[in-house]
Short mmCIF file of C-alpha atoms in Angstrom, two decimals:
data_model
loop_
_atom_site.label_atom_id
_atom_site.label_comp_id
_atom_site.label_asym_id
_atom_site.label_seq_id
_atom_site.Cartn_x
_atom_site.Cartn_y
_atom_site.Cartn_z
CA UNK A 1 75.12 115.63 83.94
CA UNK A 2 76.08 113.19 81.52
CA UNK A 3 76.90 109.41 82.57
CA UNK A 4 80.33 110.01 81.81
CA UNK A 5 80.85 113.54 83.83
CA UNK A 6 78.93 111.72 86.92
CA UNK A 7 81.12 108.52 87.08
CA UNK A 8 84.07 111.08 86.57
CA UNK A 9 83.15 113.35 89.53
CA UNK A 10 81.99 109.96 91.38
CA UNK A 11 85.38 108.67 90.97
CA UNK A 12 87.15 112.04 91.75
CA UNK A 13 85.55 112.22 94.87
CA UNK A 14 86.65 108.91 95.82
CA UNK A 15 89.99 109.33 94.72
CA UNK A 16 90.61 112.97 96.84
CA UNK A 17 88.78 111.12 99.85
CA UNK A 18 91.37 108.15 99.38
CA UNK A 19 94.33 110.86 99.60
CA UNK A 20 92.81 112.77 102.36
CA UNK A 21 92.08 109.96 104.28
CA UNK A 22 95.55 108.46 103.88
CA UNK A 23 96.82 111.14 105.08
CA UNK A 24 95.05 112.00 108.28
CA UNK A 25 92.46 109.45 108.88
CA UNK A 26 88.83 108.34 109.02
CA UNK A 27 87.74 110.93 112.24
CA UNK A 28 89.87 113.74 111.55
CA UNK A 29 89.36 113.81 107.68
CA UNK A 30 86.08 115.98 106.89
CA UNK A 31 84.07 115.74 103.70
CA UNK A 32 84.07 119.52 103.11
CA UNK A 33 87.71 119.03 102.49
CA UNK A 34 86.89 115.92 100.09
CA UNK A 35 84.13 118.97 98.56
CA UNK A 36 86.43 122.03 98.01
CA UNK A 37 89.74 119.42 97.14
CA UNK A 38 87.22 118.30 94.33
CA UNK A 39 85.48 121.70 93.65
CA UNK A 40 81.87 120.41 93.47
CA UNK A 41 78.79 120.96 96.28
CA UNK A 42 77.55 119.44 99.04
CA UNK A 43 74.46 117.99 96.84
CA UNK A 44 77.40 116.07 94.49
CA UNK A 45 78.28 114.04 97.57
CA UNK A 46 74.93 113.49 98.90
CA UNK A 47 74.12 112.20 95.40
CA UNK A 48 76.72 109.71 95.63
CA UNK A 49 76.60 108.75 98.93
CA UNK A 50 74.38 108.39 102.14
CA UNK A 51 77.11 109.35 104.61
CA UNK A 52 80.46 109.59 105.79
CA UNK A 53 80.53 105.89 106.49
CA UNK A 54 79.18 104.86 103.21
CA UNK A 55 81.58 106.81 101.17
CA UNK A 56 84.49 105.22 103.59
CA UNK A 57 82.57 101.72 101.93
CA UNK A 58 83.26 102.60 98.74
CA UNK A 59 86.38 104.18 99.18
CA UNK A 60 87.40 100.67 100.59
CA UNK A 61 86.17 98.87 97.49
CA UNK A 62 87.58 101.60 94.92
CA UNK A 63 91.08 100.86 96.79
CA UNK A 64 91.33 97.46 97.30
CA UNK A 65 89.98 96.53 93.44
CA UNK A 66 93.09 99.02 92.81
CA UNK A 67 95.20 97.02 94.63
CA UNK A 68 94.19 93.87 94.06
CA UNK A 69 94.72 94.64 90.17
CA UNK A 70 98.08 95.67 90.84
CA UNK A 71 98.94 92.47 92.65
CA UNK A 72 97.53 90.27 89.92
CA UNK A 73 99.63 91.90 87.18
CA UNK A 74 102.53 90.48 89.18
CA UNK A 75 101.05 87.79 90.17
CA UNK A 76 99.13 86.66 87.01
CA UNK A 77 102.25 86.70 85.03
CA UNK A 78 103.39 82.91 85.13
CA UNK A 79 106.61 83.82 82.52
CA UNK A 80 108.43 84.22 85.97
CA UNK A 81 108.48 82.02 88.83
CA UNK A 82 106.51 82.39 91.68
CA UNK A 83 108.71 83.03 94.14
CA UNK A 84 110.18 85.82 91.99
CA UNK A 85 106.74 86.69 91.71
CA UNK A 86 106.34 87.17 95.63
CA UNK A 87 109.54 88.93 95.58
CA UNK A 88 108.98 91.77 92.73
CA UNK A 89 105.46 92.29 94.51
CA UNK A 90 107.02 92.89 98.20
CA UNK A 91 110.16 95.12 96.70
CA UNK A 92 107.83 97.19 94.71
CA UNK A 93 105.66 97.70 98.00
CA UNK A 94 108.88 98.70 99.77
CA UNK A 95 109.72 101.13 97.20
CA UNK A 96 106.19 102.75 96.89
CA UNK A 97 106.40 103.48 100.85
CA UNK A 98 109.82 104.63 100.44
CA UNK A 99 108.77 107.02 97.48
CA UNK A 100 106.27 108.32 100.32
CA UNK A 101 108.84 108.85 102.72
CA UNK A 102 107.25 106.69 104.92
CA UNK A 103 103.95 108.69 105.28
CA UNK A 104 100.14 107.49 104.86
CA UNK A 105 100.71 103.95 104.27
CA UNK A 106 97.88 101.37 103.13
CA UNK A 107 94.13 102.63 103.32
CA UNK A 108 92.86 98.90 104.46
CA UNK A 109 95.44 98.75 106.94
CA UNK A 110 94.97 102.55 108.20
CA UNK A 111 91.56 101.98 108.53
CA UNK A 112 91.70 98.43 109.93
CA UNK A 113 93.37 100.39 112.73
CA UNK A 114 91.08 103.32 113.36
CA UNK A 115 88.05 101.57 112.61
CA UNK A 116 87.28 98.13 113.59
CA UNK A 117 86.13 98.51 117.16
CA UNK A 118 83.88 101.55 115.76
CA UNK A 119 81.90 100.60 112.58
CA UNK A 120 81.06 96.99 112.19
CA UNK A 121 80.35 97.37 108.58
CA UNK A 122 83.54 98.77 107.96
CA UNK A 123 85.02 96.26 110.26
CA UNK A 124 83.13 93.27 108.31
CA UNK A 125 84.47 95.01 104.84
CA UNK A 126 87.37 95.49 105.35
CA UNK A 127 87.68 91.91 106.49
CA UNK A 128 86.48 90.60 103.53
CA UNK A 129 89.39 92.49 101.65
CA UNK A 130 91.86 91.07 103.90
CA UNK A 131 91.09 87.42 103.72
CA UNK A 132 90.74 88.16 99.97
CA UNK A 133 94.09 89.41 99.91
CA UNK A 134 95.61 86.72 101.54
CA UNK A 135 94.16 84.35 99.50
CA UNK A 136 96.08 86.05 96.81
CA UNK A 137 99.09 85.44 98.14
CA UNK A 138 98.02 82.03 99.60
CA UNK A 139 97.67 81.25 95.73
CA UNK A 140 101.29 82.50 94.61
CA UNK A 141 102.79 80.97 97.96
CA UNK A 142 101.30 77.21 97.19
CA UNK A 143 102.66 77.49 93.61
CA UNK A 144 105.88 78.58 94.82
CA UNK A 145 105.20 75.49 97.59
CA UNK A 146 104.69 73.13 94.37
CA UNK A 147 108.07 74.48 92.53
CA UNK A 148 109.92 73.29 95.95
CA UNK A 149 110.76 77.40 96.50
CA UNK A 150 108.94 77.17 99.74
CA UNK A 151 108.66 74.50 102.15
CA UNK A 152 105.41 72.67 102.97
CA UNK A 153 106.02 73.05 106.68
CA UNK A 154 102.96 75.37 107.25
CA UNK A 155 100.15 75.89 104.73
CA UNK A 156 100.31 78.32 102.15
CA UNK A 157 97.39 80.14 104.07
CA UNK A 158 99.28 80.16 106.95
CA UNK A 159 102.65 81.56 105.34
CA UNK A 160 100.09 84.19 103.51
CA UNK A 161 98.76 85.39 107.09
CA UNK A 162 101.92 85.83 108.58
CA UNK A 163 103.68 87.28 105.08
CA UNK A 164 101.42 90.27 105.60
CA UNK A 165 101.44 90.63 109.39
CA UNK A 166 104.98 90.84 109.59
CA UNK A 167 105.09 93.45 106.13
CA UNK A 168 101.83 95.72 107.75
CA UNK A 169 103.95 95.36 111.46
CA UNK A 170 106.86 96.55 109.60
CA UNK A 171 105.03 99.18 107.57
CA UNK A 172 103.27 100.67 111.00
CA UNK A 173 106.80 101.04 112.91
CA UNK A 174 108.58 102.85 109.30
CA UNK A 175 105.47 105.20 109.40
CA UNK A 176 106.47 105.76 112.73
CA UNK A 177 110.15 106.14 112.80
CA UNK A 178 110.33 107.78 109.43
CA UNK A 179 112.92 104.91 108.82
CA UNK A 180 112.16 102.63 105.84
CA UNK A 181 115.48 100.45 106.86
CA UNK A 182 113.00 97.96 108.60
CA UNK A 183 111.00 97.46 105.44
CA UNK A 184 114.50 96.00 104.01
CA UNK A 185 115.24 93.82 106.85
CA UNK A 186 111.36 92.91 106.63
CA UNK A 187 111.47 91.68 103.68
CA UNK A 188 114.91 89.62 104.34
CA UNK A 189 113.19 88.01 106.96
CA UNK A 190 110.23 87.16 104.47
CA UNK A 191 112.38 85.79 102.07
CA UNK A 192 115.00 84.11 104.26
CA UNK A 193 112.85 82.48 107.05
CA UNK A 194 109.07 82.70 106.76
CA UNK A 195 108.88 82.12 102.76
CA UNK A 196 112.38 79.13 103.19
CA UNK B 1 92.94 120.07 146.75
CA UNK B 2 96.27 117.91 148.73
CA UNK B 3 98.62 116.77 146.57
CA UNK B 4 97.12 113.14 146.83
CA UNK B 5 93.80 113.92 145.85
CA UNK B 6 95.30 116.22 143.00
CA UNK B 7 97.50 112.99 141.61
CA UNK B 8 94.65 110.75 142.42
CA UNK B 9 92.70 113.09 139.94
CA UNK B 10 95.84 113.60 137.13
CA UNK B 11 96.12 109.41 137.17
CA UNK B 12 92.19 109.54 136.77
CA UNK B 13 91.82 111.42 133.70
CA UNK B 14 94.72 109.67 132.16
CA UNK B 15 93.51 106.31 132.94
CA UNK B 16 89.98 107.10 131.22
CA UNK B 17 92.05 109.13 128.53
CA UNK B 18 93.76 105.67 127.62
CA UNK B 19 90.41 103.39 128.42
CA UNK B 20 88.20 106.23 126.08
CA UNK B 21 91.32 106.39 123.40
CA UNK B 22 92.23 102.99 122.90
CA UNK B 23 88.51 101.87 122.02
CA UNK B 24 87.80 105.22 119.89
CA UNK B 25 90.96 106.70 118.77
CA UNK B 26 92.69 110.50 119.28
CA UNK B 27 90.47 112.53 116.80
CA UNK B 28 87.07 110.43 118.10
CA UNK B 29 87.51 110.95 121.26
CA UNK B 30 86.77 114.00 122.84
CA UNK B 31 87.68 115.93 126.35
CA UNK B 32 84.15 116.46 127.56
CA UNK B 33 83.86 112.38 127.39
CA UNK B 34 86.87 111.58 129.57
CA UNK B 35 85.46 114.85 131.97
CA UNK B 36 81.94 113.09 132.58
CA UNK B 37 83.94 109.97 132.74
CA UNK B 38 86.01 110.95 135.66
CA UNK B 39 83.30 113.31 136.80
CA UNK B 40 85.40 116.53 136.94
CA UNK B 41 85.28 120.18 135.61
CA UNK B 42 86.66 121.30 132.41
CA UNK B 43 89.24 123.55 134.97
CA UNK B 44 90.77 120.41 136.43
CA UNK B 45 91.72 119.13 133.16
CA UNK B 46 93.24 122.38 131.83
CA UNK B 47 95.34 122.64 135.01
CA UNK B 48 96.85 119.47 134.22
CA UNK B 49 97.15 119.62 130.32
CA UNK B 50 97.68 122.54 128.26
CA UNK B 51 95.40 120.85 125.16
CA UNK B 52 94.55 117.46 123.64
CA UNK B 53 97.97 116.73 122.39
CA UNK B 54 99.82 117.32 125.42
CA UNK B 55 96.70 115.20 127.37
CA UNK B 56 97.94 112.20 124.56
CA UNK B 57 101.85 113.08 125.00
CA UNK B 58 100.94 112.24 128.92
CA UNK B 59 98.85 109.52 128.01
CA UNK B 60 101.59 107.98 126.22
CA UNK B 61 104.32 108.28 128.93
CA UNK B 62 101.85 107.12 131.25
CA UNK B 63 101.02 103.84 129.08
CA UNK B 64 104.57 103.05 128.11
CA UNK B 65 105.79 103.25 131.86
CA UNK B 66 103.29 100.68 132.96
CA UNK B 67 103.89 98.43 130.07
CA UNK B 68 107.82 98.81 130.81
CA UNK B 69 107.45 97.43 134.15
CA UNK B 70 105.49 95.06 132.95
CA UNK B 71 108.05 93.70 130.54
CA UNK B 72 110.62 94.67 133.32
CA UNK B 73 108.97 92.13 135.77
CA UNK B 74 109.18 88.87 133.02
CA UNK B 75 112.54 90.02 131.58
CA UNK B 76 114.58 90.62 134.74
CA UNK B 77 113.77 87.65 136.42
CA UNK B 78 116.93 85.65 135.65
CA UNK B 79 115.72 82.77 137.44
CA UNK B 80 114.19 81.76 133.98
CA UNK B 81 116.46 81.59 130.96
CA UNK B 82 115.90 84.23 128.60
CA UNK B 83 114.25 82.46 125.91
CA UNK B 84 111.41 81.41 128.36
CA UNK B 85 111.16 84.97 129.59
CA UNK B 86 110.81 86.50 125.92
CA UNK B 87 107.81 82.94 125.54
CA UNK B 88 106.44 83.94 128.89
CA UNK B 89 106.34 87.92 127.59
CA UNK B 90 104.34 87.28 124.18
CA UNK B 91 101.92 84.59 125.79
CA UNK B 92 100.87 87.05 128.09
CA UNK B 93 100.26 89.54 125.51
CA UNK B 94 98.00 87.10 123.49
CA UNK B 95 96.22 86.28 126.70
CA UNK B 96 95.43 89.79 127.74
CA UNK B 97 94.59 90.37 123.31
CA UNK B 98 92.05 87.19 123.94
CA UNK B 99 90.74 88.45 127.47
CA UNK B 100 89.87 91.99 125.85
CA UNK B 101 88.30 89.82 122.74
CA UNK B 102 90.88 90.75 120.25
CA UNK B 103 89.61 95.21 120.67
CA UNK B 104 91.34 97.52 121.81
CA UNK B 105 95.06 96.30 120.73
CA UNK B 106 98.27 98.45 122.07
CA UNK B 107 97.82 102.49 122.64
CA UNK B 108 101.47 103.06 121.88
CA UNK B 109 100.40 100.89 118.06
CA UNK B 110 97.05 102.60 117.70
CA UNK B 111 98.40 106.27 117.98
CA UNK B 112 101.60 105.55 115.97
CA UNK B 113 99.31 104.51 112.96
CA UNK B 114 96.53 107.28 113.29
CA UNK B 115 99.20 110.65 114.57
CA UNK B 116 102.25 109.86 112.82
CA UNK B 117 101.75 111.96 110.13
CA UNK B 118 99.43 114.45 111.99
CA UNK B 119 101.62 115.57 114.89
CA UNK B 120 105.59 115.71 115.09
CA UNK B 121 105.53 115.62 118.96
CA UNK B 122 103.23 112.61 118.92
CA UNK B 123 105.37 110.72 116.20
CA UNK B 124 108.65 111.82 117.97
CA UNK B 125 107.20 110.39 121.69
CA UNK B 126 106.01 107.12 120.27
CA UNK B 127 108.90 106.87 117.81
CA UNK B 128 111.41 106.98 121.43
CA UNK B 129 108.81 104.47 123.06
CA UNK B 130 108.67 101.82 120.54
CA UNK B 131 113.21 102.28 120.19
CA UNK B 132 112.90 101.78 124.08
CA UNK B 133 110.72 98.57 123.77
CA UNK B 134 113.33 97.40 121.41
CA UNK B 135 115.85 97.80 123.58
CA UNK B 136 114.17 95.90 126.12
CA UNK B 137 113.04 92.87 123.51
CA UNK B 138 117.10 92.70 122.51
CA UNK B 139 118.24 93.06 125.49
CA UNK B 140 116.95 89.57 126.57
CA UNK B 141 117.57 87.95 122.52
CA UNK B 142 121.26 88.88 123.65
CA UNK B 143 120.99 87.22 126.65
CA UNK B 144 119.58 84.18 124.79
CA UNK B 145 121.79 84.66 121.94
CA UNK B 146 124.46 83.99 124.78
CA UNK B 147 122.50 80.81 125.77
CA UNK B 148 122.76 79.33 122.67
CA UNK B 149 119.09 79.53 122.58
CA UNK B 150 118.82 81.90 119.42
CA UNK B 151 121.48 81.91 116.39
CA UNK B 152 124.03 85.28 116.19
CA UNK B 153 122.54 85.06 112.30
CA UNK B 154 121.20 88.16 113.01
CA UNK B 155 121.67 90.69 115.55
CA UNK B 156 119.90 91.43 118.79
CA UNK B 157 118.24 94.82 117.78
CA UNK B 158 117.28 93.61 113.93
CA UNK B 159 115.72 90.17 116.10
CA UNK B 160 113.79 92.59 118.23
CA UNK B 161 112.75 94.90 115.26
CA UNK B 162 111.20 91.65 113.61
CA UNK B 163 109.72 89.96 115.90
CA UNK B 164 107.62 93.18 117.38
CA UNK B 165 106.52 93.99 113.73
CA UNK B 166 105.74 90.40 113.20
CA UNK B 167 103.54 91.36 116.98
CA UNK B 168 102.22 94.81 115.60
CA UNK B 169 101.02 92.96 112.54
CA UNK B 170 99.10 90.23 114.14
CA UNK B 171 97.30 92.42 116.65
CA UNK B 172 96.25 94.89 113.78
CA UNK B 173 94.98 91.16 111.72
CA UNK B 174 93.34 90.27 114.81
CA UNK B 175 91.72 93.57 115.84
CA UNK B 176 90.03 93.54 112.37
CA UNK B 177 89.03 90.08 111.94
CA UNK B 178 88.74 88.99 115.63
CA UNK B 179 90.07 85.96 115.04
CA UNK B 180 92.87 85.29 117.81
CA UNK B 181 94.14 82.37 115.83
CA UNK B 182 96.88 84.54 114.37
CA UNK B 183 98.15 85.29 117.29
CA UNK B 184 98.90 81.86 118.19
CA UNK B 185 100.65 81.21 114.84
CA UNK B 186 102.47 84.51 115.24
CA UNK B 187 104.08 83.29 118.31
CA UNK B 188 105.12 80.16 116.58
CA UNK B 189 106.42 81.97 113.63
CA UNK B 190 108.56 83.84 115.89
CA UNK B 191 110.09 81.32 118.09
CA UNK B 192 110.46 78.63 115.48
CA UNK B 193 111.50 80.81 112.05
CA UNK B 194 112.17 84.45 114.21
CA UNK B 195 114.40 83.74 117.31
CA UNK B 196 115.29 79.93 116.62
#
């Protein structure tokens, strides 16, 4: 196999296991689906990857570099203010769920759920992706804090941590209900009290 | 087997169903576990449960009873205005979070994010549990809307819809970082930006 064919089949695995695991999970998802959704053997996994859990590792990294890109297109782009910034990125959230209707969700937070009382490494990963993404919106937040948008009355790190309890809270009960009418009021709330 | 020692064994299995499934998850956990648990035949648990899913449906109405009279006990004590109740309700819940150092979280939360997509008659059971919970949380954000003690900015159900996803979201945070801080600034998002 050439370099480029193996990082293509590398990254098509990941990609299928991403989609799969959305979808139904860490424990219930099995890598011979990942195998025959990709078309390639057993060995092509093993070649990549050690085991289930370390593939879930990389899967992790592969999606939250993905996401993190995303955010910093918004969030990089200082034509607009911040808090418009923080808006856009929280709307376009809403509408990707809604486009889903409501199903899978976000891998980190899916996982978070299933998996932190069962795999420390995956617990202490996706940790690390976590704080990293609140630091991202910690960042927008204090320059939005600086333009007098938002009020200094907790810290931006603060305002970040509860920003995306309240959205992933929000996004758990529309996954649920099949109703994406809370992600709305959700993001009211962020807008109107939490983010004042 | 009297009908005592038959319910003794039913409450058993469903009381190591929730202790086994809130630490591991549905698809990680298996029968034969919560069997040598309780220390009982494969027959006794198929004469209580057709399969796995109606074991979690029970599960589930099992759970969400006991955690309604719990809430029942704070919220119907009107000796305490209703503002201290709903206080007195999510301190509680932060304690317990704390006490079981921040694993575990909510088995109504944990299923809804793992079986929503995977099985209707799961997402349709927990999708009536968490409505009823709402109904509880606004019945008592009425009662304080009436006391002057929360603004008529929003409505009762929309306050209650918030403020538990604002909940959901914390535990989830906290379950993956164990770091119980953010439950503490949760509750005083919610009573100073949420229900002020």
């Amino acid at each position: 196999m050439s370099t480029i064919v193996k990082n293509d089949v590398k990254q098509a695995l990941l990609e299928a296991g991403i989609s799969i695991m959305l979808e139904k999970g860490y424990s219930n998802s099995g890598i011979s689906e990942v195998l025959a959704s990709v078309g390639v053997p057993k060995g092509s996994f093993y070649y990549y990857f050690e085991s289930k859990e370390d593939f879930a590792l990389a899967m992790i990294s592969y999606a939250s570099e993905r996401n993190a890109e995303g955010m910093s297109k918004i969030f990089d782009d200082t034509s607009i203010k911040a808090i418009d910034r923080l808006k856009k990125y929280f709307t376009d959230c809403r509408i990707d769920m809604v486009s889903k209707e409501c199903r899978k969700g976000c891998l980190i937070g899916n996982l978070s759920q299933e998996m932190a009382d069962q795999s420390e490494r995956l617990r202490e990963a996706l940790t690390d992706i976590l704080l990293a993404k609140h630091q991202m919106l910690a960042d927008v937040i204090a320059e939005a804090q600086v333009d007098g948008d938002i009020s200094n009355k907790r810290s931006a790190k603060e305002l970040a941590e509860l920003t995306h309890a309240a959205w992933m809270g929000s996004l758990l009960l529309a996954k649920t209900t099949k109703d994406s009418g809370l992600l709305e009021t959700c993001e009211c709330l962020i807008f109107e009290d939490i983010l004042k």
